[in-house]
């Protein structure tokens, strides 16, 4: 059994361009589907957040219409309820990467608020990338990559091919015109090569030890690819 680190947002609000706060957190499916896959494969999961706060779930991600119906929504909600690791997170600052075989970042708009500017997370991502350990990041999770900058200001992920939540998906979701910045744009500006797939369709990109997914539907296929790298 190996330990897999889930680095998750501690933010329950996302600041929009006009200064108003949009309720958010992590996206349920993006934590639940990989967790289920990793546990089924015999791995242990440890959750880490900034300050060790309990990661808040985005209430919108529990709705039937974003989970393919009420039955699926109920199943994901029950799975989250069973994830005791969510209630006992460690502090991101206390994480020793040597203790883990892989690192995974779920999304939701929460990472846009905190992990995108979290230096501890940025350092951890840079170490994970350099270590060669499997590193998985999905949907809005790649916002955290923006904090992985070196002393010279360049991004550690510059030149890497990634999938991430797209401008089109943000527009279709109704928040693009309200956002202070868009993930696809910021990643591109940082030199990261965003590989855009169809909206809401699974799109998983593997580049060296980095495995990224575009949207919630990509979280389960991403977990499969991450498990392949764990052998």
mmCIF file of C-alpha atoms in Angstrom:
data_model
loop_
_atom_site.group_PDB
_atom_site.id
_atom_site.type_symbol
_atom_site.label_atom_id
_atom_site.label_comp_id
_atom_site.label_asym_id
_atom_site.label_seq_id
_atom_site.Cartn_x
_atom_site.Cartn_y
_atom_site.Cartn_z
ATOM 1 C CA UNK A 1 0.000 0.000 0.000
ATOM 2 C CA UNK A 2 1.237 3.494 -0.919
ATOM 3 C CA UNK A 3 0.147 6.851 0.437
ATOM 4 C CA UNK A 4 -1.369 9.369 -1.973
ATOM 5 C CA UNK A 5 -1.541 13.014 -0.967
ATOM 6 C CA UNK A 6 -4.712 14.946 -1.837
ATOM 7 C CA UNK A 7 -3.942 18.675 -1.760
ATOM 8 C CA UNK A 8 -7.277 20.455 -1.441
ATOM 9 C CA UNK A 9 -8.620 23.975 -1.201
ATOM 10 C CA UNK A 10 -9.560 25.538 2.098
ATOM 11 C CA UNK A 11 -11.560 28.328 0.437
ATOM 12 C CA UNK A 12 -15.355 28.342 0.560
ATOM 13 C CA UNK A 13 -15.644 31.595 -1.417
ATOM 14 C CA UNK A 14 -14.227 32.818 -4.726
ATOM 15 C CA UNK A 15 -13.696 36.564 -5.153
ATOM 16 C CA UNK A 16 -15.175 37.807 -8.426
ATOM 17 C CA UNK A 17 -14.028 40.791 -10.484
ATOM 18 C CA UNK A 18 -16.484 43.163 -8.783
ATOM 19 C CA UNK A 19 -15.331 42.075 -5.326
ATOM 20 C CA UNK A 20 -18.371 39.958 -4.517
ATOM 21 C CA UNK A 21 -17.909 36.472 -3.098
ATOM 22 C CA UNK A 22 -19.160 33.414 -4.955
ATOM 23 C CA UNK A 23 -19.771 30.314 -2.780
ATOM 24 C CA UNK A 24 -17.348 27.557 -3.736
ATOM 25 C CA UNK A 25 -15.031 24.848 -2.409
ATOM 26 C CA UNK A 26 -13.814 21.616 -3.989
ATOM 27 C CA UNK A 27 -15.878 19.869 -6.666
ATOM 28 C CA UNK A 28 -17.381 16.691 -5.223
ATOM 29 C CA UNK A 29 -16.838 14.294 -8.130
ATOM 30 C CA UNK A 30 -13.229 15.394 -8.589
ATOM 31 C CA UNK A 31 -12.352 14.275 -5.071
ATOM 32 C CA UNK A 32 -14.744 11.329 -4.804
ATOM 33 C CA UNK A 33 -14.025 9.491 -8.073
ATOM 34 C CA UNK A 34 -10.216 9.410 -7.703
ATOM 35 C CA UNK A 35 -10.513 8.624 -3.981
ATOM 36 C CA UNK A 36 -12.702 5.632 -4.787
ATOM 37 C CA UNK A 37 -10.251 4.419 -7.437
ATOM 38 C CA UNK A 38 -7.175 4.838 -5.238
ATOM 39 C CA UNK A 39 -8.754 3.131 -2.238
ATOM 40 C CA UNK A 40 -10.011 0.266 -4.410
ATOM 41 C CA UNK A 41 -6.422 -0.211 -5.599
ATOM 42 C CA UNK A 42 -5.293 -0.537 -1.980
ATOM 43 C CA UNK A 43 -3.753 2.882 -1.457
ATOM 44 C CA UNK A 44 -4.028 5.152 1.556
ATOM 45 C CA UNK A 45 -5.173 8.763 1.115
ATOM 46 C CA UNK A 46 -4.013 11.732 3.193
ATOM 47 C CA UNK A 47 -5.647 15.154 2.745
ATOM 48 C CA UNK A 48 -3.652 18.372 3.134
ATOM 49 C CA UNK A 49 -4.981 21.947 3.040
ATOM 50 C CA UNK A 50 -3.598 25.428 3.706
ATOM 51 C CA UNK A 51 -3.567 25.766 7.481
ATOM 52 C CA UNK A 52 -5.045 22.290 7.929
ATOM 53 C CA UNK A 53 -8.623 23.581 7.587
ATOM 54 C CA UNK A 54 -11.353 21.100 6.653
ATOM 55 C CA UNK A 55 -11.847 21.383 2.880
ATOM 56 C CA UNK A 56 -15.328 22.736 2.056
ATOM 57 C CA UNK A 57 -17.358 21.046 -0.650
ATOM 58 C CA UNK A 58 -18.954 23.258 -3.293
ATOM 59 C CA UNK A 59 -22.665 22.733 -2.585
ATOM 60 C CA UNK A 60 -23.388 23.182 -6.276
ATOM 61 C CA UNK A 61 -21.318 20.087 -7.062
ATOM 62 C CA UNK A 62 -23.770 17.921 -5.096
ATOM 63 C CA UNK A 63 -26.751 18.805 -7.324
ATOM 64 C CA UNK A 64 -28.424 16.102 -9.388
ATOM 65 C CA UNK A 65 -28.083 18.029 -12.659
ATOM 66 C CA UNK A 66 -24.257 18.084 -12.505
ATOM 67 C CA UNK A 67 -23.980 14.443 -11.466
ATOM 68 C CA UNK A 68 -26.074 12.750 -14.125
ATOM 69 C CA UNK A 69 -29.138 12.381 -11.936
ATOM 70 C CA UNK A 70 -30.156 12.118 -8.303
ATOM 71 C CA UNK A 71 -28.995 8.524 -7.861
ATOM 72 C CA UNK A 72 -25.440 9.396 -8.869
ATOM 73 C CA UNK A 73 -25.524 12.588 -6.800
ATOM 74 C CA UNK A 74 -26.612 10.607 -3.747
ATOM 75 C CA UNK A 75 -23.825 8.089 -4.308
ATOM 76 C CA UNK A 76 -21.164 10.808 -4.495
ATOM 77 C CA UNK A 77 -22.560 12.553 -1.411
ATOM 78 C CA UNK A 78 -22.470 9.250 0.499
ATOM 79 C CA UNK A 79 -18.905 8.626 -0.637
ATOM 80 C CA UNK A 80 -17.819 12.075 0.564
ATOM 81 C CA UNK A 81 -19.504 11.371 3.893
ATOM 82 C CA UNK A 82 -17.455 8.171 4.205
ATOM 83 C CA UNK A 83 -14.157 9.963 3.479
ATOM 84 C CA UNK A 84 -12.940 10.419 7.051
ATOM 85 C CA UNK A 85 -9.683 11.829 5.653
ATOM 86 C CA UNK A 86 -11.584 14.997 4.675
ATOM 87 C CA UNK A 87 -12.330 15.713 8.322
ATOM 88 C CA UNK A 88 -8.738 15.199 9.466
ATOM 89 C CA UNK A 89 -6.515 17.147 7.067
ATOM 90 C CA UNK A 90 -2.863 17.863 7.738
ATOM 91 C CA UNK A 91 -1.330 21.291 7.308
ATOM 92 C CA UNK A 92 0.154 21.784 3.866
ATOM 93 C CA UNK A 93 3.219 23.355 5.495
ATOM 94 C CA UNK A 94 3.867 20.118 7.416
ATOM 95 C CA UNK A 95 3.838 17.809 4.386
ATOM 96 C CA UNK A 96 6.989 15.808 3.635
ATOM 97 C CA UNK A 97 6.814 14.711 0.012
ATOM 98 C CA UNK A 98 9.043 11.702 0.782
ATOM 99 C CA UNK A 99 6.094 10.148 2.661
ATOM 100 C CA UNK A 100 3.961 9.916 -0.481
ATOM 101 C CA UNK A 101 4.033 7.906 -3.696
ATOM 102 C CA UNK A 102 1.845 10.359 -5.635
ATOM 103 C CA UNK A 103 0.162 13.751 -5.321
ATOM 104 C CA UNK A 104 -3.326 14.709 -6.517
ATOM 105 C CA UNK A 105 -5.103 18.085 -6.719
ATOM 106 C CA UNK A 106 -8.891 18.098 -7.230
ATOM 107 C CA UNK A 107 -10.567 21.235 -8.535
ATOM 108 C CA UNK A 108 -13.601 23.392 -7.932
ATOM 109 C CA UNK A 109 -13.283 27.186 -7.953
ATOM 110 C CA UNK A 110 -11.699 27.060 -4.474
ATOM 111 C CA UNK A 111 -8.129 26.624 -5.791
ATOM 112 C CA UNK A 112 -8.599 29.826 -7.833
ATOM 113 C CA UNK A 113 -8.892 31.657 -4.495
ATOM 114 C CA UNK A 114 -6.198 30.081 -2.315
ATOM 115 C CA UNK A 115 -3.931 27.519 -4.005
ATOM 116 C CA UNK A 116 -3.270 29.796 -6.995
ATOM 117 C CA UNK A 117 -1.298 32.081 -4.673
ATOM 118 C CA UNK A 118 -0.129 29.595 -2.022
ATOM 119 C CA UNK A 119 3.660 29.471 -1.835
ATOM 120 C CA UNK A 120 3.716 26.226 0.196
ATOM 121 C CA UNK A 121 1.608 24.518 -2.449
ATOM 122 C CA UNK A 122 3.781 25.983 -5.202
ATOM 123 C CA UNK A 123 6.923 24.589 -3.581
ATOM 124 C CA UNK A 124 5.292 21.180 -3.130
ATOM 125 C CA UNK A 125 4.212 21.090 -6.778
ATOM 126 C CA UNK A 126 7.726 21.975 -7.938
ATOM 127 C CA UNK A 127 9.230 19.264 -5.738
ATOM 128 C CA UNK A 128 6.669 16.698 -6.936
ATOM 129 C CA UNK A 129 7.335 17.569 -10.560
ATOM 130 C CA UNK A 130 11.103 17.324 -10.092
ATOM 131 C CA UNK A 131 10.826 14.074 -8.107
ATOM 132 C CA UNK A 132 9.272 12.177 -11.003
ATOM 133 C CA UNK A 133 6.451 10.979 -8.757
ATOM 134 C CA UNK A 134 3.018 10.780 -10.374
ATOM 135 C CA UNK A 135 1.309 14.176 -10.063
ATOM 136 C CA UNK A 136 -2.384 14.491 -10.949
ATOM 137 C CA UNK A 137 -4.293 17.780 -11.251
ATOM 138 C CA UNK A 138 -7.861 18.206 -12.522
ATOM 139 C CA UNK A 139 -10.271 20.923 -13.714
ATOM 140 C CA UNK A 140 -9.645 24.157 -11.739
ATOM 141 C CA UNK A 141 -6.920 22.376 -9.749
ATOM 142 C CA UNK A 142 -4.303 23.583 -12.271
ATOM 143 C CA UNK A 143 -4.808 27.070 -10.799
ATOM 144 C CA UNK A 144 -2.351 25.826 -8.172
ATOM 145 C CA UNK A 145 0.329 25.509 -10.871
ATOM 146 C CA UNK A 146 0.401 29.314 -11.049
ATOM 147 C CA UNK A 147 2.098 29.447 -7.636
ATOM 148 C CA UNK A 148 4.922 27.118 -8.733
ATOM 149 C CA UNK A 149 7.385 29.813 -9.717
ATOM 150 C CA UNK A 150 11.147 29.803 -9.369
ATOM 151 C CA UNK A 151 13.406 32.554 -8.041
ATOM 152 C CA UNK A 152 13.709 33.889 -11.593
ATOM 153 C CA UNK A 153 9.926 34.191 -11.877
ATOM 154 C CA UNK A 154 9.475 31.418 -14.428
ATOM 155 C CA UNK A 155 6.829 28.790 -13.878
ATOM 156 C CA UNK A 156 7.974 25.237 -13.100
ATOM 157 C CA UNK A 157 5.322 23.894 -15.485
ATOM 158 C CA UNK A 158 6.221 26.128 -18.433
ATOM 159 C CA UNK A 159 6.487 23.967 -21.543
ATOM 160 C CA UNK A 160 4.335 21.178 -20.075
ATOM 161 C CA UNK A 161 1.178 20.126 -21.878
ATOM 162 C CA UNK A 162 -1.861 20.198 -19.594
ATOM 163 C CA UNK A 163 -5.620 19.902 -19.630
ATOM 164 C CA UNK A 164 -7.530 22.394 -17.475
ATOM 165 C CA UNK A 165 -10.984 23.964 -17.227
ATOM 166 C CA UNK A 166 -11.348 25.997 -20.406
ATOM 167 C CA UNK A 167 -12.561 29.504 -21.164
ATOM 168 C CA UNK A 168 -15.419 27.946 -23.127
ATOM 169 C CA UNK A 169 -16.495 25.835 -20.149
ATOM 170 C CA UNK A 170 -16.283 28.842 -17.824
ATOM 171 C CA UNK A 171 -18.460 30.751 -20.287
ATOM 172 C CA UNK A 172 -20.982 27.922 -20.554
ATOM 173 C CA UNK A 173 -21.018 27.698 -16.764
ATOM 174 C CA UNK A 174 -22.028 31.353 -16.630
ATOM 175 C CA UNK A 175 -19.072 32.739 -14.663
ATOM 176 C CA UNK A 176 -16.525 33.779 -17.293
ATOM 177 C CA UNK A 177 -17.774 37.370 -17.538
ATOM 178 C CA UNK A 178 -17.769 37.700 -13.734
ATOM 179 C CA UNK A 179 -14.322 36.212 -13.068
ATOM 180 C CA UNK A 180 -11.314 38.388 -12.308
ATOM 181 C CA UNK A 181 -9.205 36.045 -14.440
ATOM 182 C CA UNK A 182 -9.649 32.864 -16.437
ATOM 183 C CA UNK A 183 -7.600 29.752 -15.772
ATOM 184 C CA UNK A 184 -6.813 28.899 -19.390
ATOM 185 C CA UNK A 185 -5.546 32.436 -19.998
ATOM 186 C CA UNK A 186 -3.346 32.576 -16.885
ATOM 187 C CA UNK A 187 -1.792 29.180 -17.545
ATOM 188 C CA UNK A 188 -1.047 30.162 -21.138
ATOM 189 C CA UNK A 189 0.549 33.425 -19.969
ATOM 190 C CA UNK A 190 2.759 31.367 -17.613
ATOM 191 C CA UNK A 191 4.056 29.320 -20.554
ATOM 192 C CA UNK A 192 1.937 26.240 -19.845
ATOM 193 C CA UNK A 193 0.556 24.582 -22.986
ATOM 194 C CA UNK A 194 -3.192 24.111 -22.417
ATOM 195 C CA UNK A 195 -4.596 21.350 -24.641
ATOM 196 C CA UNK A 196 -8.254 22.284 -25.126
ATOM 197 C CA UNK A 197 -10.793 19.498 -25.578
ATOM 198 C CA UNK A 198 -14.551 19.544 -26.122
ATOM 199 C CA UNK A 199 -16.603 21.078 -23.287
ATOM 200 C CA UNK A 200 -17.620 18.659 -20.513
ATOM 201 C CA UNK A 201 -16.045 15.670 -22.316
ATOM 202 C CA UNK A 202 -13.214 13.720 -20.625
ATOM 203 C CA UNK A 203 -9.817 15.058 -21.694
ATOM 204 C CA UNK A 204 -6.739 13.707 -19.925
ATOM 205 C CA UNK A 205 -3.220 14.773 -20.885
ATOM 206 C CA UNK A 206 -0.108 12.891 -19.758
ATOM 207 C CA UNK A 207 3.205 14.733 -20.041
ATOM 208 C CA UNK A 208 6.081 12.996 -18.266
ATOM 209 C CA UNK A 209 4.987 12.455 -14.628
ATOM 210 C CA UNK A 210 2.215 15.080 -14.874
ATOM 211 C CA UNK A 211 -1.351 13.863 -15.468
ATOM 212 C CA UNK A 212 -4.021 16.528 -15.911
ATOM 213 C CA UNK A 213 -7.755 16.529 -16.630
ATOM 214 C CA UNK A 214 -9.966 19.232 -18.120
ATOM 215 C CA UNK A 215 -13.231 18.935 -16.186
ATOM 216 C CA UNK A 216 -15.176 16.848 -13.652
ATOM 217 C CA UNK A 217 -15.766 14.114 -16.243
ATOM 218 C CA UNK A 218 -11.982 13.761 -16.556
ATOM 219 C CA UNK A 219 -11.406 12.908 -12.885
ATOM 220 C CA UNK A 220 -12.104 9.166 -13.084
ATOM 221 C CA UNK A 221 -10.024 8.649 -16.276
ATOM 222 C CA UNK A 222 -7.230 10.713 -14.698
ATOM 223 C CA UNK A 223 -7.210 8.387 -11.696
ATOM 224 C CA UNK A 224 -6.764 5.416 -14.042
ATOM 225 C CA UNK A 225 -3.711 7.045 -15.641
ATOM 226 C CA UNK A 226 -2.242 7.956 -12.250
ATOM 227 C CA UNK A 227 -2.661 4.378 -11.044
ATOM 228 C CA UNK A 228 -0.830 3.117 -14.151
ATOM 229 C CA UNK A 229 2.134 5.258 -13.170
ATOM 230 C CA UNK A 230 2.055 3.850 -9.650
ATOM 231 C CA UNK A 231 2.292 0.388 -11.151
#
